[in-house]
PDB file of N, CA and C in Angstrom:
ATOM      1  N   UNK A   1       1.606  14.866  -3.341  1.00  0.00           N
ATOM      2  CA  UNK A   1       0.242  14.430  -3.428  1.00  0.00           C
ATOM      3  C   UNK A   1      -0.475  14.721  -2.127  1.00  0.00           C
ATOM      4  N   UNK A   2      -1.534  15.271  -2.378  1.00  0.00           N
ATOM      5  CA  UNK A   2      -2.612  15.973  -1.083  1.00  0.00           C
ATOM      6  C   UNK A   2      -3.553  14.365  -0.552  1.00  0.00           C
ATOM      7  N   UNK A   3      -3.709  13.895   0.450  1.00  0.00           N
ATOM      8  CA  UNK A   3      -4.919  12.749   0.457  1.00  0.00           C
ATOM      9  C   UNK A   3      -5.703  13.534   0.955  1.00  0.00           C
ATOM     10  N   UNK A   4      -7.365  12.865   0.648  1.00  0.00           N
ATOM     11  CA  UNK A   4      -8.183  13.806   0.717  1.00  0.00           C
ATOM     12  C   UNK A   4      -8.401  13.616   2.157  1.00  0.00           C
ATOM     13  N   UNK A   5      -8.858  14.947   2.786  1.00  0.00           N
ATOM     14  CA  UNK A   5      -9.808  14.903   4.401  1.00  0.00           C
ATOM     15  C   UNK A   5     -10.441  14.147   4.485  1.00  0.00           C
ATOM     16  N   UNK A   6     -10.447  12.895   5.005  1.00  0.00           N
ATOM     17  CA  UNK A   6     -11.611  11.749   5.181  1.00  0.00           C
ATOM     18  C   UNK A   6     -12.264  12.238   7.310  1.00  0.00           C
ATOM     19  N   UNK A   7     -13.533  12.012   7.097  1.00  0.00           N
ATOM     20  CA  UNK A   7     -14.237  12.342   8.560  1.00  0.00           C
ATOM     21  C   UNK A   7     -13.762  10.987   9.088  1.00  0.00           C
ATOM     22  N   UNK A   8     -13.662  11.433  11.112  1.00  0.00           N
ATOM     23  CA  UNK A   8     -13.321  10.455  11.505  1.00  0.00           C
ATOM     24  C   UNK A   8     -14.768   9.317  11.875  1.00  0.00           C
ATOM     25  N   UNK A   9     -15.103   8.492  11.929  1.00  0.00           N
ATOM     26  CA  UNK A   9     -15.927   7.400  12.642  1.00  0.00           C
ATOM     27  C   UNK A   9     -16.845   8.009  13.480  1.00  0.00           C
ATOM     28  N   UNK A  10     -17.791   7.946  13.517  1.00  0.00           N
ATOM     29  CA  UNK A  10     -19.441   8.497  14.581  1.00  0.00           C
ATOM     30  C   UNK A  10     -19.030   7.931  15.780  1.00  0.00           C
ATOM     31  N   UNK A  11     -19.074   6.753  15.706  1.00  0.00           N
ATOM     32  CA  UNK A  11     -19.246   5.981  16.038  1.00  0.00           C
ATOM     33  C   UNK A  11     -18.548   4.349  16.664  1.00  0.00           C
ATOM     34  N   UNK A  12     -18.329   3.597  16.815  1.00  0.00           N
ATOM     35  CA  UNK A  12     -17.151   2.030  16.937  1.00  0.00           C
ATOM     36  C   UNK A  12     -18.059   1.432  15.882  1.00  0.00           C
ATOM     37  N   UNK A  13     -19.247   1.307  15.490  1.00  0.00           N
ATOM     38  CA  UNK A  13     -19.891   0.338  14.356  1.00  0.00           C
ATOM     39  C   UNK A  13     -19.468   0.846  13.152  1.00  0.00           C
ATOM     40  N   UNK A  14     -19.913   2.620  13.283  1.00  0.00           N
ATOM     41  CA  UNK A  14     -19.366   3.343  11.859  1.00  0.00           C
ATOM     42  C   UNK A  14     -17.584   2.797  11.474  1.00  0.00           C
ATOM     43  N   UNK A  15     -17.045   3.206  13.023  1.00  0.00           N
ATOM     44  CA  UNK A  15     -15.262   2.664  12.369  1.00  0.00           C
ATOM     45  C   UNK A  15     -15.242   1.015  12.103  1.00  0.00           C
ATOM     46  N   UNK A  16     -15.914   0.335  12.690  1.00  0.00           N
ATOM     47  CA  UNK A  16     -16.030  -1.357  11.849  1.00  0.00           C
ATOM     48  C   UNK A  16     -15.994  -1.521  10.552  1.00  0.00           C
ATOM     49  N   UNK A  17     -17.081  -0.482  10.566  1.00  0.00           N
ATOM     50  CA  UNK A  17     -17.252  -0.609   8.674  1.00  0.00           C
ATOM     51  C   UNK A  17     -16.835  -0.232   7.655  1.00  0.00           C
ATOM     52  N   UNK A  18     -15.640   0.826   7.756  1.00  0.00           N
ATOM     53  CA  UNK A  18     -14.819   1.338   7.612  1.00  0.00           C
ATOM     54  C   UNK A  18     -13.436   0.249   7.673  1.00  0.00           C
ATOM     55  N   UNK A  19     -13.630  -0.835   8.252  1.00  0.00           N
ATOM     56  CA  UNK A  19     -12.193  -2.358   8.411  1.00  0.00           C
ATOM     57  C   UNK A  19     -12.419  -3.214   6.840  1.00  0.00           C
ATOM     58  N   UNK A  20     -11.681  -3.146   6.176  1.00  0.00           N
ATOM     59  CA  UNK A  20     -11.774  -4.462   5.644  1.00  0.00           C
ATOM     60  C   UNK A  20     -10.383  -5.598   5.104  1.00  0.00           C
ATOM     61  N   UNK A  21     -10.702  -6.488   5.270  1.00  0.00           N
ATOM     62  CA  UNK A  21     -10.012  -7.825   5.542  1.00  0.00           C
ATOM     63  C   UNK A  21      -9.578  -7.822   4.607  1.00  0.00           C
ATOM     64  N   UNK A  22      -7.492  -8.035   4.900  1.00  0.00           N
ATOM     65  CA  UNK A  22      -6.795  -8.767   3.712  1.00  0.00           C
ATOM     66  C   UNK A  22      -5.588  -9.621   4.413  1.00  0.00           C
ATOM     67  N   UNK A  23      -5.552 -10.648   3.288  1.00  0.00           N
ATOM     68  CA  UNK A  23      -4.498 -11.438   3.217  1.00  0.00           C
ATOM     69  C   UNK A  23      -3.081 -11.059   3.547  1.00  0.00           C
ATOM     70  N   UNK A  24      -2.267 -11.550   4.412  1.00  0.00           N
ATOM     71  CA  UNK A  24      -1.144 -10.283   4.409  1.00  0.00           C
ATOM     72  C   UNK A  24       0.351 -11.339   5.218  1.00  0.00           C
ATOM     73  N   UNK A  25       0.488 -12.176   3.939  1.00  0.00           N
ATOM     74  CA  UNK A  25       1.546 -13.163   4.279  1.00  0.00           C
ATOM     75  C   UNK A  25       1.334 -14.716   5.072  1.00  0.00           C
ATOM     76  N   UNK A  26      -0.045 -14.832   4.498  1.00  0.00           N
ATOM     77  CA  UNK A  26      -1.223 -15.975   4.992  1.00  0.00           C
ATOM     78  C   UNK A  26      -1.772 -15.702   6.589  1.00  0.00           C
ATOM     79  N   UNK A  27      -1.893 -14.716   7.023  1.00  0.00           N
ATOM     80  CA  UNK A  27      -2.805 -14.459   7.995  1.00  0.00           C
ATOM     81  C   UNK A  27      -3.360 -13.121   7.628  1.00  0.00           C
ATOM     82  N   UNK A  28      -4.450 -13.472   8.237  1.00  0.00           N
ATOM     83  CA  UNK A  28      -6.344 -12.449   7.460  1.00  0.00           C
ATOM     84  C   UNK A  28      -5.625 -11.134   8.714  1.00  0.00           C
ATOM     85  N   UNK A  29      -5.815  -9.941   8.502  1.00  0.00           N
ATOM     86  CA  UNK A  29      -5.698  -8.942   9.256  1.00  0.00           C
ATOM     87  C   UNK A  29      -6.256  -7.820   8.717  1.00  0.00           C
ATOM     88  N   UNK A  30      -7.290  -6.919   9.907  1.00  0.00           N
ATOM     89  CA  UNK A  30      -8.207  -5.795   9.124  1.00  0.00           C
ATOM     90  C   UNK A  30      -7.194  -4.713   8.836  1.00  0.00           C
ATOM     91  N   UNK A  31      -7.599  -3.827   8.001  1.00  0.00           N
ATOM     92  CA  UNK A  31      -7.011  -2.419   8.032  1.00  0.00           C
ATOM     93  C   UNK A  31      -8.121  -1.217   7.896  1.00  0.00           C
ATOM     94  N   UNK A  32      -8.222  -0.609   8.736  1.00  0.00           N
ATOM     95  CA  UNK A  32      -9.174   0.944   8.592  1.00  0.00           C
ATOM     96  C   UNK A  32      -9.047   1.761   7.337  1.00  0.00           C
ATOM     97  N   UNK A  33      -9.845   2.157   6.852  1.00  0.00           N
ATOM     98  CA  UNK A  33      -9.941   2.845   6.132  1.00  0.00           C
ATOM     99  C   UNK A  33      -9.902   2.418   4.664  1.00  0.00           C
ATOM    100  N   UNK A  34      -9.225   1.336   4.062  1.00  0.00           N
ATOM    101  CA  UNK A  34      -8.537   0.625   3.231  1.00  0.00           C
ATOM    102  C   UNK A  34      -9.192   0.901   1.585  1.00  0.00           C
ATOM    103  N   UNK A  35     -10.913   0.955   1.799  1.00  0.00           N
ATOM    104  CA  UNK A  35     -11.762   1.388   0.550  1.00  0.00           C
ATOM    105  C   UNK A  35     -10.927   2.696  -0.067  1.00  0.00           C
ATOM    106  N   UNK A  36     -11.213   3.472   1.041  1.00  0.00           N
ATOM    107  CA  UNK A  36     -10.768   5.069   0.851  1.00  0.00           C
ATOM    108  C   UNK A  36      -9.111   5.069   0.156  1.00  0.00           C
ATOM    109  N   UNK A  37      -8.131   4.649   0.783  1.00  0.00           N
ATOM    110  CA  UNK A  37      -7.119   4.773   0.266  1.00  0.00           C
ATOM    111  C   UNK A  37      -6.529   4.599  -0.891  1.00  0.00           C
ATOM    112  N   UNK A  38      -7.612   3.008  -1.223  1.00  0.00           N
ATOM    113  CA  UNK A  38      -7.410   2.551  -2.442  1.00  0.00           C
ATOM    114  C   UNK A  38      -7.636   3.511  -3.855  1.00  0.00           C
ATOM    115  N   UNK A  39      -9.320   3.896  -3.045  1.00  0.00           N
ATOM    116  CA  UNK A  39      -9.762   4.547  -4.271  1.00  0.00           C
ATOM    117  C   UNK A  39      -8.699   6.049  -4.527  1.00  0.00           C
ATOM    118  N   UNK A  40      -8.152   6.496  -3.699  1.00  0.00           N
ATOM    119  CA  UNK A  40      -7.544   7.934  -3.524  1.00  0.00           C
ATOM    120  C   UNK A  40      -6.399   7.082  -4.443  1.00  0.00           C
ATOM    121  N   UNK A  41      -5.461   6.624  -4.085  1.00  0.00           N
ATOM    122  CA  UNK A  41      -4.402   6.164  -4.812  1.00  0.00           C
ATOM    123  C   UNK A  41      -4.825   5.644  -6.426  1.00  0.00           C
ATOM    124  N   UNK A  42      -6.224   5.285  -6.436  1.00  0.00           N
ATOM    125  CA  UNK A  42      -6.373   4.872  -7.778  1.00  0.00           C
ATOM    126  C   UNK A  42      -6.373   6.233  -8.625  1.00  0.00           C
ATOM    127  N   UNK A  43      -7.306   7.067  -7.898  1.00  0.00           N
ATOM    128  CA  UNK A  43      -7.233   8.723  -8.472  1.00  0.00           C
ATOM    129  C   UNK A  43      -5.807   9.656  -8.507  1.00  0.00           C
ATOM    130  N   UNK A  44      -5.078   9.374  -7.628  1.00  0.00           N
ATOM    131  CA  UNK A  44      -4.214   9.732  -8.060  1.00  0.00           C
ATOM    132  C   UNK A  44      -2.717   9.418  -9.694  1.00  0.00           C
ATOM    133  N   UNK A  45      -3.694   8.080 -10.150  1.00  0.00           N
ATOM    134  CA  UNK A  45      -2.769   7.787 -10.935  1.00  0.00           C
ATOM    135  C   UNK A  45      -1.185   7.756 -11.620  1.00  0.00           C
ATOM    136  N   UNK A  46      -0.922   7.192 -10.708  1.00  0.00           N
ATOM    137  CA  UNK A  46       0.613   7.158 -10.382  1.00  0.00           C
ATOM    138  C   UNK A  46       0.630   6.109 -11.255  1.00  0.00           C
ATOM    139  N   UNK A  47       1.796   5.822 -11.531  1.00  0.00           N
ATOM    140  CA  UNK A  47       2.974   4.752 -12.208  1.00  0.00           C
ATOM    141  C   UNK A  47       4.473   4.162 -11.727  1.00  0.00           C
ATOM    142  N   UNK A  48       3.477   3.441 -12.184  1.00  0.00           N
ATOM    143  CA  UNK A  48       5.379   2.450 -11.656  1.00  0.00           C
ATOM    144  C   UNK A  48       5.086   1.948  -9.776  1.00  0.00           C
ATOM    145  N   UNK A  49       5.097   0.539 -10.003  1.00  0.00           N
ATOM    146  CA  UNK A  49       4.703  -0.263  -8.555  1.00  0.00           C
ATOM    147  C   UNK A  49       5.511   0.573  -7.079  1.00  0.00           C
ATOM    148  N   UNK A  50       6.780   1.161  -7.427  1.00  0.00           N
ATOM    149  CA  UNK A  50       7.666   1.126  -6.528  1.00  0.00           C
ATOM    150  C   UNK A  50       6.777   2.910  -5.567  1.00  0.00           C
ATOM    151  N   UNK A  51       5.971   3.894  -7.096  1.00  0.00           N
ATOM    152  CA  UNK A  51       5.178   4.924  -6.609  1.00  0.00           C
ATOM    153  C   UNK A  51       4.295   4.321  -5.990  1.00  0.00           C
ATOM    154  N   UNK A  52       2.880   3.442  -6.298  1.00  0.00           N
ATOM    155  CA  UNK A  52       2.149   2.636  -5.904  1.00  0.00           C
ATOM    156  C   UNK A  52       2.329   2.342  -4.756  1.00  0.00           C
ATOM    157  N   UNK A  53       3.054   1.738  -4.081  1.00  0.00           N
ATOM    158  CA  UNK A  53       3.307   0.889  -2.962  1.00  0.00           C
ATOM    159  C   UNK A  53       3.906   1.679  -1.979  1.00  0.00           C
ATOM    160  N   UNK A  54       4.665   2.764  -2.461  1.00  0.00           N
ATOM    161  CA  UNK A  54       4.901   3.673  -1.137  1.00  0.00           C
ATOM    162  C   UNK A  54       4.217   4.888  -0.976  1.00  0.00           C
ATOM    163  N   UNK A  55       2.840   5.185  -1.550  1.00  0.00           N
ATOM    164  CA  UNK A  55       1.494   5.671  -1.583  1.00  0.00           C
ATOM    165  C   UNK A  55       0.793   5.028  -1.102  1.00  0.00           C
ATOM    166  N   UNK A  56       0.485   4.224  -1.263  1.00  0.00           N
ATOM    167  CA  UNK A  56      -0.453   3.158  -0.174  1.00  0.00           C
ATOM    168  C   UNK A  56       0.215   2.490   1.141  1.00  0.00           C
ATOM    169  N   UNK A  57       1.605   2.395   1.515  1.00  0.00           N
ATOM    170  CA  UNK A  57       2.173   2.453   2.608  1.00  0.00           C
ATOM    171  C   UNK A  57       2.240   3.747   3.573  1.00  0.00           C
ATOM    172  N   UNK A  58       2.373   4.532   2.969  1.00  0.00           N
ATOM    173  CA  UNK A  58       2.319   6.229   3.536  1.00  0.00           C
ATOM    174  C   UNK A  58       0.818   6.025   3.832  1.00  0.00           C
ATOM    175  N   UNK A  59      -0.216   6.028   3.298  1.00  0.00           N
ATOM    176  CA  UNK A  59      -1.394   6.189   3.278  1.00  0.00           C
ATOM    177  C   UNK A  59      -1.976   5.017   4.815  1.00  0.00           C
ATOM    178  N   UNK A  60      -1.805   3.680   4.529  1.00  0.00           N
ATOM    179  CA  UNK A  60      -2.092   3.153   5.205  1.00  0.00           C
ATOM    180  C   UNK A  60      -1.293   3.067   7.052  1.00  0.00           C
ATOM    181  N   UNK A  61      -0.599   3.789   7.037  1.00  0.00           N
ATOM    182  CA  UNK A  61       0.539   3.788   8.335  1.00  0.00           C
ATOM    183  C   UNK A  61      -0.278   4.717   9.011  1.00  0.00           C
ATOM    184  N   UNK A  62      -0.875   5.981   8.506  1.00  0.00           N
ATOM    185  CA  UNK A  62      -1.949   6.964   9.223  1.00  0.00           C
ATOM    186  C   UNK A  62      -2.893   6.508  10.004  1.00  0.00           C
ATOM    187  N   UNK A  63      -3.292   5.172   9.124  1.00  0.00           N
ATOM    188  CA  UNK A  63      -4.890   4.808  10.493  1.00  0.00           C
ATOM    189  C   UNK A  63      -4.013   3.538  11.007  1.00  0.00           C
ATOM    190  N   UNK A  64      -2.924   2.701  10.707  1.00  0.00           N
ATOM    191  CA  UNK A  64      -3.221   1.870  10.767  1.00  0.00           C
ATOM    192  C   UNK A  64      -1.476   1.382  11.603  1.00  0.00           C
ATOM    193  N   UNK A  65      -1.313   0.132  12.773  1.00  0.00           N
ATOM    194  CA  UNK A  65       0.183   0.018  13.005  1.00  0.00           C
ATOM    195  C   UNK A  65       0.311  -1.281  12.159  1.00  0.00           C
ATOM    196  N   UNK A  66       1.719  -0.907  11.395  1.00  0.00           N
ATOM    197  CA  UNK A  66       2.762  -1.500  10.885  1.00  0.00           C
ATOM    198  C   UNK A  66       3.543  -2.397  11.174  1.00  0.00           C
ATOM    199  N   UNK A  67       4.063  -3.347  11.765  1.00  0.00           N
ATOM    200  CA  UNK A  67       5.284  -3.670  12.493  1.00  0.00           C
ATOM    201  C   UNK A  67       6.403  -3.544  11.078  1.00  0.00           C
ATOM    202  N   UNK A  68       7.251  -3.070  11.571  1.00  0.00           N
ATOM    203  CA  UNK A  68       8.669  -2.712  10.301  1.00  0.00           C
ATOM    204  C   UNK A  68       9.191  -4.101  10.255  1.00  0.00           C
ATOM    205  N   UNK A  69       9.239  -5.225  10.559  1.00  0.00           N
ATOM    206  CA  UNK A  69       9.829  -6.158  10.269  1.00  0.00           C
ATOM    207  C   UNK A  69       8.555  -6.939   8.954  1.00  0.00           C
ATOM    208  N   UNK A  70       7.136  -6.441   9.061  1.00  0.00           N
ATOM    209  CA  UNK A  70       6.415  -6.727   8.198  1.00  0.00           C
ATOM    210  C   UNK A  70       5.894  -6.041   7.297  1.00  0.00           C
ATOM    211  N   UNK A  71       6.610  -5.138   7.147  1.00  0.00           N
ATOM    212  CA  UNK A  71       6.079  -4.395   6.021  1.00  0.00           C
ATOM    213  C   UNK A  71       6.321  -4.521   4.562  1.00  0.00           C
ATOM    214  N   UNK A  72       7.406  -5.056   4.292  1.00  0.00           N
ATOM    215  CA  UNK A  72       7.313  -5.770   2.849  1.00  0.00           C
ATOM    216  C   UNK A  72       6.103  -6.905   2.579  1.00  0.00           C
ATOM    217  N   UNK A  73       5.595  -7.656   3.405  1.00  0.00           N
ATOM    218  CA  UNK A  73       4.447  -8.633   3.344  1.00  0.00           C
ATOM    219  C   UNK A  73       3.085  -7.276   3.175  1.00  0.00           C
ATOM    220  N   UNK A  74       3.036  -6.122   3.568  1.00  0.00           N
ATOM    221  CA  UNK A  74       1.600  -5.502   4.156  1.00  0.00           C
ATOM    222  C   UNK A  74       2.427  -4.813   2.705  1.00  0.00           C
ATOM    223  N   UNK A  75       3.293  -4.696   1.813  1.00  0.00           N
ATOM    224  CA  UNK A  75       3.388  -3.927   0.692  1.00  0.00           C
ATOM    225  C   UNK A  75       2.836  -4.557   0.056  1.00  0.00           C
ATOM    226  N   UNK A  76       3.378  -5.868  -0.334  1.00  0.00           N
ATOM    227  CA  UNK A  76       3.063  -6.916  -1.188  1.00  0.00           C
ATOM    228  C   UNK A  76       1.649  -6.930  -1.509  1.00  0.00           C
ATOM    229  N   UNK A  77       0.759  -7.194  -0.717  1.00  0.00           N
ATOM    230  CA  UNK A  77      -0.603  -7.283   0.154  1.00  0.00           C
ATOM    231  C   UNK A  77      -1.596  -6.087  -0.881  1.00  0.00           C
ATOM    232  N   UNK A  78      -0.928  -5.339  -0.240  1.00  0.00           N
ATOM    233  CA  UNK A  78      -1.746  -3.654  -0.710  1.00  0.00           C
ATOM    234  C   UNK A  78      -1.278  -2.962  -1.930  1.00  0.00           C
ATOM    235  N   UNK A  79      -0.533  -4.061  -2.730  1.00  0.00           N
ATOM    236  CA  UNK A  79      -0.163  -3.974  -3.980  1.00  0.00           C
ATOM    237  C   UNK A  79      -1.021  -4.842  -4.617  1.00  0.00           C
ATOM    238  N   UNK A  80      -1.561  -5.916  -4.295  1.00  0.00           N
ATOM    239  CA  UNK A  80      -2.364  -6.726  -4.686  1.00  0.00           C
ATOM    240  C   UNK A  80      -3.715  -6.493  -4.784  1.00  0.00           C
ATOM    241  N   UNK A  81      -3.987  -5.709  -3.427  1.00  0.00           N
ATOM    242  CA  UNK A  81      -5.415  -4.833  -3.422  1.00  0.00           C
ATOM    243  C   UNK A  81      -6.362  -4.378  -4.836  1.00  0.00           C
ATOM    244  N   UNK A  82      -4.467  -3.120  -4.798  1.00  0.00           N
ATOM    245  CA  UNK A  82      -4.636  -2.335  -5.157  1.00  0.00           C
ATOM    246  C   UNK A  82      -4.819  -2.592  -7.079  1.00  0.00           C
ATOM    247  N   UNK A  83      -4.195  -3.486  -7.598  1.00  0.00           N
ATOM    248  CA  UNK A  83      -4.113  -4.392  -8.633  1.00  0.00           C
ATOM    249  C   UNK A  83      -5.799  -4.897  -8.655  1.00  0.00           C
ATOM    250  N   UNK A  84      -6.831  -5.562  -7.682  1.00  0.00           N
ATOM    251  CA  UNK A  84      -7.798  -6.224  -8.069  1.00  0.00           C
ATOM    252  C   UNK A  84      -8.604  -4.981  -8.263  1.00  0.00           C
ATOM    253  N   UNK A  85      -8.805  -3.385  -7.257  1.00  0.00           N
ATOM    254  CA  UNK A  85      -9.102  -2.527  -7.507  1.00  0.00           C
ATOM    255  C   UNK A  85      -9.295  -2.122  -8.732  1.00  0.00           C
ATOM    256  N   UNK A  86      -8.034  -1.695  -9.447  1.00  0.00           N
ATOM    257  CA  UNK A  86      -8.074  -1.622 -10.594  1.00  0.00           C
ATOM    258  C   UNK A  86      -8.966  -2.471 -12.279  1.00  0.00           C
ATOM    259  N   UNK A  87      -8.809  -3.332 -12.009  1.00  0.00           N
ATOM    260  CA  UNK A  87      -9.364  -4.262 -12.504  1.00  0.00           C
ATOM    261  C   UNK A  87     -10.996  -3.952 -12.414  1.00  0.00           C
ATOM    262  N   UNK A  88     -11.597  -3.732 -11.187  1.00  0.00           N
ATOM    263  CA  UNK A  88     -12.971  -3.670 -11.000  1.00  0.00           C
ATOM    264  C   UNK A  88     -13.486  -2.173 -12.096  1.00  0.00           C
ATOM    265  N   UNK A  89     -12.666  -1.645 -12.166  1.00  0.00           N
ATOM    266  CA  UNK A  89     -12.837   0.117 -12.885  1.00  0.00           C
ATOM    267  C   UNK A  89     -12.768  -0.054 -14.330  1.00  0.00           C
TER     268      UNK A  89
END
């Protein structure tokens, strides 16, 4: 799977707006880019949670640090996203 060329930030306000806030094992933490990924992973239409979740982990590790001891919580998380996403379509 190709993700698409996304431009980087003008700007520090442009990359703000570009953050948005999730839940991620009961503490709020931003992630960059997060609209974009979602929607790319929604277009890509994959199946099966276990594709899902390590598409949006791959995806989100590019803009964003991880700690490896939390990354099953930031899966969980961006599986959930990615679930209300869906729903909105």
């Amino acid at each position: 799977m190709e993700t698409k060329k996304r431009e980087k930030p003008c700007c520090a306000a442009e990359a703000l707006r570009r953050v948005r806030r999730i839940e991620v094992g009961g503490v709020v933490v931003g992630l960059t880019m997060l609209d974009d990924i979602l929607a790319d992973t929604v277009a890509f239409n994959l199946s099966g949670e276990t594709a899902i979740g390590d598409e949006l982990m791959r995806q989100v590790k590019i803009y964003n640090y991880i700690p490896k001891e939390a990354e099953p919580l930031y899966r969980a998380a961006l599986l959930l996203e990615y679930q209300n996403e869906v729903k909105k379509q």
